[in-house]
Amino acid sequence: MKNKVLTALLLLLCLQALPFAAFGGEKAVKPGNPAAYLTTKAQRLSLATLHDIDDGKLYTIDYTADYRLDKMLKSNVDGVRSCISFVEKHLLKEGAKADIKAGGGCSAFAVRAGDGKVIYGRNFDYKMDMTAVLIRTAPKGGYVSIGLADAGWVGYGIGSLGDGVSDISMAVGLPYLIMDGMNEKGLAVSVFYLDGEPARQNTGKPKIMTTVAMRLMLDRAANVDEALALVGQYDMQSAMPDANFHFLISDASGRSVVLEYCGNKMSVLDEHYVTNFYLDPSMEGLGHGKDRYEILKSVLAFKKDVLSEKEAMSLLEMVSQPETEASTSMTQWSVVYNLTDLNATVAIRREYEKLFRFSISDISGK
């Protein structure tokens, strides 16, 4: 472990001297795929904005249709299956079906840059054939946000959103498939897989599922306190029946917390980096990803929690994971959100020499 940490520190020092990698750009290739189950013109217009900007591995979409969050929040959705069932029943015509897959193992941190701006870095690790989608939403009465969705959760692999064959109707559920995101107020949130019993709160409040909670926070919370207050109004239900999840929530003021559900009790910890094991003392020893956590801890301590965007991406590269037999291996994307300037820099599948740049107002990827 000491050798890994020392290597990480040396790599960070070397990478500081390198120029920031060139940005990728949009190819403006619109998919000609069928979408037989759409129900509204707004849905068709939203899916028409799908663009492939990285050879089928990364798409963008400017999502303007109504994804009926209020109805979702009243539907007691308690997992991925029931979330997708909601999409099939309330957003699409009868007959739409998804090939559901879910999981993930990740790393994230929030720090300040040297100029005082707040930086939020995150890796999404999960071994599967999937395409990532950078989605912008602008809900009526809510906050504009950008985030990265795992379209593989509903069966869309590399290139399938633009292969001319696959029905892409299920893409209307992308607002509920985000793994991380940032809104116009500078609130950021991401989710992380945990071993152990799934959260199944049952206090009589309405139920909310993991990624629906993220959608709620991004749409309606301006800061950490508001985000916690919102999710506290619901009984949390883990997205998966055999695993739990925790969240890293940060805002433009620099405040960060890790939100966990331990023994079905909500636990809020003043922490600003996380991987895939519980931080609450009552759950000590449960989980994985401690090697990545120790690298984050050592590098952030060495840098006194001050990183540039370039250094943040370099740190994500250090804790990124190659593909192995483990389901929580394989870094699908790394993203650095700037919660002050409201932009995001994305690397897909550990291709750190090819970066894509987005903002709240521009999702072209240039």
Coordinates of C-alpha atoms in Angstrom, one line a residue:
M1 CA 0.0 0.0 0.0
K2 CA 2.8 2.4 0.9
N3 CA 4.4 1.8 -2.5
K4 CA 1.1 2.5 -4.3
V5 CA 0.6 5.8 -2.5
L6 CA 4.2 6.9 -3.1
T7 CA 3.8 6.1 -6.8
A8 CA 0.6 8.1 -6.9
L9 CA 2.3 11.1 -5.4
L10 CA 5.2 10.9 -7.8
L11 CA 2.8 10.6 -10.8
L12 CA 0.8 13.6 -9.7
L13 CA 4.0 15.7 -9.4
C14 CA 5.1 14.6 -12.9
L15 CA 1.7 15.2 -14.4
Q16 CA 1.5 18.8 -13.1
A17 CA 4.2 19.6 -15.7
L18 CA 2.2 18.2 -18.6
P19 CA -0.2 20.3 -20.7
F20 CA -3.9 19.6 -20.4
A21 CA -5.0 17.1 -23.0
A22 CA -6.8 18.3 -26.1
F23 CA -10.5 18.3 -26.1
G24 CA -12.7 16.1 -28.3
G25 CA -15.6 17.5 -30.2
E26 CA -19.1 16.7 -31.5
K27 CA -19.5 14.9 -34.8
A28 CA -23.1 16.0 -35.1
V29 CA -24.2 12.6 -36.1
K30 CA -27.9 12.1 -35.4
P31 CA -29.2 8.6 -34.9
G32 CA -31.7 7.2 -37.4
N33 CA -32.9 4.6 -35.0
P34 CA -36.6 3.6 -34.6
A35 CA -38.4 4.9 -31.5
A36 CA -41.8 3.2 -31.8
Y37 CA -43.0 3.7 -28.3
L38 CA -42.8 7.5 -27.8
T39 CA -46.0 9.3 -26.8
T40 CA -45.3 13.0 -27.2
K41 CA -43.7 15.4 -29.7
A42 CA -41.5 16.7 -26.9
Q43 CA -40.0 13.2 -26.5
R44 CA -39.3 13.0 -30.2
L45 CA -37.7 16.4 -30.2
S46 CA -35.5 15.4 -27.2
L47 CA -34.3 12.1 -28.8
A48 CA -33.6 14.0 -32.0
T49 CA -30.9 15.9 -30.1
L50 CA -28.9 12.7 -29.5
H51 CA -25.4 13.1 -30.9
D52 CA -22.6 10.6 -31.0
I53 CA -19.4 12.4 -30.0
D54 CA -17.0 9.5 -29.3
D55 CA -17.6 6.5 -31.7
G56 CA -20.6 5.2 -29.9
K57 CA -19.0 5.4 -26.4
L58 CA -20.4 8.8 -25.5
Y59 CA -23.5 10.6 -26.6
T60 CA -25.1 13.9 -25.7
I61 CA -28.7 14.7 -25.4
D62 CA -30.6 18.0 -24.6
Y63 CA -33.6 16.6 -22.8
T64 CA -36.6 18.9 -22.8
A65 CA -39.5 16.5 -22.5
D66 CA -41.4 16.0 -19.2
Y67 CA -40.1 13.0 -17.3
R68 CA -42.9 13.4 -14.8
L69 CA -40.8 13.6 -11.6
D70 CA -43.7 14.5 -9.4
K71 CA -45.6 11.4 -10.4
M72 CA -42.5 9.3 -10.0
L73 CA -42.2 10.6 -6.4
K74 CA -45.7 9.5 -5.7
S75 CA -45.3 6.1 -7.1
N76 CA -43.3 4.4 -4.3
V77 CA -40.6 3.3 -6.7
D78 CA -38.4 0.9 -4.8
G79 CA -35.7 -0.3 -7.3
V80 CA -34.4 -0.3 -10.8
R81 CA -37.1 -2.7 -12.1
S82 CA -40.0 -0.5 -10.7
C83 CA -38.3 2.6 -11.9
I84 CA -38.1 1.2 -15.5
S85 CA -41.7 -0.1 -15.1
F86 CA -42.7 3.5 -14.4
V87 CA -41.0 4.7 -17.6
E88 CA -42.7 1.9 -19.6
K89 CA -46.1 2.7 -18.1
H90 CA -46.2 6.5 -17.8
L91 CA -43.8 7.7 -20.5
L92 CA -44.1 5.2 -23.3
K93 CA -46.7 3.2 -25.3
E94 CA -47.6 -0.3 -24.2
G95 CA -45.1 -2.9 -25.2
A96 CA -41.8 -1.1 -24.5
K97 CA -39.4 -3.3 -22.6
A98 CA -35.9 -2.8 -21.3
D99 CA -33.0 -5.2 -20.8
I100 CA -32.1 -4.2 -17.2
K101 CA -28.6 -4.3 -15.9
A102 CA -27.2 -2.4 -12.8
G103 CA -24.2 -2.0 -10.6
G104 CA -21.0 -0.1 -10.2
G105 CA -17.9 0.6 -8.1
C106 CA -16.4 4.1 -8.1
S107 CA -14.2 6.8 -6.5
A108 CA -14.9 10.5 -6.0
F109 CA -13.6 13.6 -4.2
A110 CA -14.4 17.3 -3.8
V111 CA -11.6 20.0 -3.3
R112 CA -10.8 23.6 -4.0
A113 CA -8.6 24.8 -6.8
G114 CA -5.8 27.2 -6.2
D115 CA -8.1 30.1 -7.2
G116 CA -10.7 29.1 -4.7
K117 CA -13.0 27.4 -7.1
V118 CA -14.7 24.2 -6.1
I119 CA -13.7 21.0 -8.0
Y120 CA -15.6 17.7 -7.9
G121 CA -13.9 14.6 -9.4
R122 CA -15.6 11.2 -10.0
N123 CA -14.8 7.9 -11.6
F124 CA -17.7 5.5 -12.6
D125 CA -16.4 1.9 -12.6
Y126 CA -18.6 -0.9 -13.8
K127 CA -17.8 -3.9 -16.1
M128 CA -20.4 -4.0 -18.9
D129 CA -21.1 -3.1 -22.5
M130 CA -22.6 0.3 -22.2
T131 CA -22.6 3.7 -23.7
A132 CA -22.4 6.9 -21.6
V133 CA -24.8 9.8 -22.2
L134 CA -24.1 13.4 -21.2
I135 CA -27.6 14.6 -20.5
R136 CA -28.8 18.2 -19.9
T137 CA -32.2 18.7 -18.4
A138 CA -34.2 21.9 -17.8
P139 CA -37.3 20.9 -15.8
K140 CA -40.1 23.4 -15.5
G141 CA -39.8 25.1 -12.2
G142 CA -36.5 23.3 -11.5
Y143 CA -32.8 23.8 -12.0
V144 CA -30.9 23.1 -15.2
S145 CA -28.4 20.3 -14.8
I146 CA -25.9 18.2 -16.7
G147 CA -25.0 14.7 -15.7
L148 CA -23.7 11.4 -17.0
A149 CA -26.2 8.5 -17.5
D150 CA -25.4 4.8 -17.9
A151 CA -27.5 3.8 -20.8
G152 CA -26.3 0.2 -20.3
W153 CA -28.8 -0.1 -17.4
V154 CA -31.5 -0.3 -20.0
G155 CA -29.6 -2.4 -22.6
Y156 CA -27.8 0.2 -24.8
G157 CA -24.3 -0.9 -25.5
I158 CA -21.6 0.9 -27.4
G159 CA -23.0 2.5 -30.6
S160 CA -26.5 1.1 -30.2
L161 CA -28.1 4.5 -29.8
G162 CA -27.0 5.3 -33.4
D163 CA -26.8 1.9 -35.1
G164 CA -30.0 2.5 -37.2
V165 CA -31.6 -0.7 -35.8
S166 CA -32.1 -0.5 -32.0
D167 CA -35.3 1.0 -30.8
I168 CA -34.3 4.0 -28.6
S169 CA -37.6 4.7 -27.0
M170 CA -36.3 3.7 -23.6
A171 CA -33.9 6.6 -23.8
V172 CA -36.7 8.8 -22.4
G173 CA -35.8 7.2 -19.1
L174 CA -32.2 8.7 -19.1
P175 CA -33.0 11.4 -16.6
Y176 CA -33.5 8.6 -14.0
L177 CA -30.3 6.7 -15.0
I178 CA -27.7 9.4 -14.0
M179 CA -24.7 8.2 -12.0
D180 CA -23.5 11.7 -11.3
G181 CA -24.4 15.3 -12.1
M182 CA -24.2 19.0 -11.4
N183 CA -26.9 21.7 -11.5
E184 CA -26.9 25.4 -12.3
K185 CA -26.5 26.3 -8.6
G186 CA -23.3 24.3 -8.3
L187 CA -24.7 21.3 -6.4
A188 CA -23.1 18.0 -7.4
V189 CA -24.0 14.5 -6.5
S190 CA -22.8 11.0 -7.4
V191 CA -23.6 7.5 -6.3
F192 CA -21.4 4.6 -5.2
Y193 CA -22.0 0.8 -4.9
L194 CA -21.7 -0.7 -1.4
D195 CA -21.6 -4.3 -0.3
G196 CA -24.2 -5.4 2.3
E197 CA -27.9 -5.2 2.9
P198 CA -29.9 -2.9 0.7
A199 CA -31.5 0.2 2.2
R200 CA -35.2 -0.6 2.7
Q201 CA -36.5 2.2 4.9
N202 CA -40.1 1.8 6.1
T203 CA -41.2 4.7 8.3
G204 CA -44.4 5.5 6.4
K205 CA -42.9 8.2 4.2
P206 CA -43.2 7.9 0.4
K207 CA -40.5 5.6 -1.1
I208 CA -37.7 6.9 -3.3
M209 CA -35.1 4.9 -5.3
T210 CA -31.3 5.6 -5.5
T211 CA -31.1 7.4 -8.8
V212 CA -34.5 9.0 -8.5
A213 CA -33.2 10.6 -5.3
M214 CA -30.3 12.0 -7.4
R215 CA -32.7 13.4 -10.0
L216 CA -34.7 15.1 -7.2
M217 CA -31.6 16.7 -5.7
L218 CA -30.3 18.0 -9.0
D219 CA -33.7 19.4 -10.0
R220 CA -34.7 21.0 -6.7
A221 CA -31.7 21.5 -4.4
A222 CA -29.4 24.5 -4.5
N223 CA -27.0 23.3 -1.8
V224 CA -26.1 20.4 0.5
D225 CA -28.6 21.3 3.2
E226 CA -31.5 21.5 0.7
A227 CA -30.5 18.2 -0.8
L228 CA -30.4 16.5 2.6
A229 CA -33.8 18.0 3.5
L230 CA -35.3 16.8 0.3
V231 CA -34.2 13.1 0.5
G232 CA -35.1 13.2 4.2
Q233 CA -38.7 13.4 3.2
Y234 CA -38.6 9.9 1.7
D235 CA -37.9 6.3 2.7
M236 CA -34.8 5.3 0.7
Q237 CA -34.9 2.1 -1.3
S238 CA -31.7 0.7 -2.8
A239 CA -31.7 0.5 -6.6
M240 CA -30.6 -3.2 -6.3
P241 CA -32.0 -6.0 -4.2
D242 CA -28.6 -7.3 -3.2
A243 CA -26.5 -4.2 -2.6
N244 CA -26.5 -0.7 -1.0
F245 CA -25.3 2.7 -2.2
H246 CA -24.0 5.9 -0.7
F247 CA -23.7 9.4 -2.1
L248 CA -21.1 12.2 -2.2
I249 CA -23.0 15.5 -2.2
S250 CA -21.1 18.8 -2.6
D251 CA -22.0 22.4 -3.4
A252 CA -20.5 25.6 -4.7
S253 CA -19.7 26.8 -1.1
G254 CA -17.2 24.0 -0.8
R255 CA -19.3 21.9 1.6
S256 CA -19.3 18.2 1.1
V257 CA -21.0 15.3 2.8
V258 CA -21.3 11.5 2.4
L259 CA -24.8 10.3 2.8
E260 CA -25.2 6.7 3.8
Y261 CA -28.1 4.4 5.0
C262 CA -26.9 2.2 7.8
G263 CA -29.3 -0.3 9.3
N264 CA -32.0 1.7 7.4
K265 CA -31.0 4.9 9.3
M266 CA -29.9 8.0 7.4
S267 CA -26.2 8.9 8.3
V268 CA -24.6 12.2 7.2
L269 CA -20.8 12.4 7.4
D270 CA -18.7 15.5 6.9
E271 CA -16.3 13.8 4.4
H272 CA -15.2 14.9 0.9
Y273 CA -13.8 11.8 -0.7
V274 CA -15.2 8.3 -0.9
T275 CA -15.0 4.9 -2.7
N276 CA -16.9 1.7 -2.1
F277 CA -16.9 1.0 1.6
Y278 CA -19.0 2.5 4.5
L279 CA -17.5 5.5 6.3
D280 CA -20.0 5.4 9.2
P281 CA -18.2 3.8 12.2
S282 CA -21.2 1.4 12.8
M283 CA -20.4 -0.3 9.5
E284 CA -16.6 -0.4 9.8
G285 CA -14.9 -3.0 7.6
L286 CA -17.8 -3.5 5.2
G287 CA -17.1 -2.8 1.6
H288 CA -14.2 -2.6 -0.9
G289 CA -12.1 0.0 -2.7
K290 CA -9.9 0.8 0.3
D291 CA -6.7 0.8 -1.8
R292 CA -8.2 3.6 -4.0
Y293 CA -9.4 5.4 -0.9
E294 CA -5.9 5.4 0.6
I295 CA -4.5 6.9 -2.6
L296 CA -7.1 9.7 -2.5
K297 CA -6.4 10.3 1.2
S298 CA -2.7 10.5 0.7
V299 CA -2.7 12.7 -2.4
L300 CA -5.3 15.1 -1.0
A301 CA -3.4 15.4 2.2
F302 CA -0.1 16.0 0.3
K303 CA -1.9 18.7 -1.8
K304 CA -3.7 20.2 1.2
D305 CA -7.0 19.6 -0.6
V306 CA -6.1 22.0 -3.3
L307 CA -6.0 20.7 -6.9
S308 CA -6.3 22.2 -10.3
E309 CA -8.8 20.7 -12.8
K310 CA -5.8 19.1 -14.6
E311 CA -4.5 17.6 -11.3
A312 CA -8.0 16.4 -10.4
M313 CA -8.3 14.5 -13.7
S314 CA -4.8 13.1 -13.1
L315 CA -5.8 11.8 -9.6
L316 CA -8.9 10.2 -11.2
E317 CA -6.5 8.5 -13.7
M318 CA -4.4 7.2 -10.8
V319 CA -7.4 5.5 -9.1
S320 CA -9.1 4.4 -12.4
Q321 CA -9.5 0.6 -12.9
P322 CA -8.7 -1.6 -15.8
E323 CA -11.1 -4.3 -16.8
T324 CA -10.8 -7.5 -14.7
E325 CA -13.1 -10.3 -13.7
A326 CA -14.6 -8.1 -11.0
S327 CA -18.0 -6.6 -11.9
T328 CA -16.9 -3.3 -10.3
S329 CA -13.8 -3.0 -12.3
M330 CA -13.4 -1.1 -15.6
T331 CA -13.6 2.7 -15.4
Q332 CA -16.3 3.8 -17.9
W333 CA -15.8 7.5 -17.4
S334 CA -13.9 10.1 -15.3
V335 CA -15.4 13.5 -14.9
V336 CA -14.3 16.7 -13.2
Y337 CA -17.1 19.1 -12.4
N338 CA -16.2 22.8 -11.7
L339 CA -18.9 23.8 -9.3
T340 CA -18.0 27.5 -9.5
D341 CA -17.7 27.9 -13.3
L342 CA -20.4 25.2 -13.9
N343 CA -18.5 23.1 -16.5
A344 CA -17.4 19.5 -16.7
T345 CA -14.5 17.7 -18.3
V346 CA -15.0 14.1 -19.3
A347 CA -12.7 11.2 -20.2
I348 CA -14.2 8.0 -21.6
R349 CA -12.8 4.5 -20.8
R350 CA -9.5 5.8 -19.5
E351 CA -8.7 7.7 -22.7
Y352 CA -7.2 10.6 -20.8
E353 CA -5.5 12.0 -23.8
K354 CA -8.9 12.7 -25.3
L355 CA -11.1 15.0 -23.2
F356 CA -14.6 16.4 -23.7
R357 CA -15.7 19.7 -22.3
F358 CA -19.3 20.6 -21.3
S359 CA -21.1 23.3 -19.4
I360 CA -24.6 24.1 -18.2
S361 CA -25.0 26.2 -21.4
D362 CA -23.1 24.2 -23.9
I363 CA -23.1 20.4 -24.3
S364 CA -21.3 20.2 -27.7
G365 CA -18.3 18.5 -26.1
K366 CA -15.8 21.0 -27.6

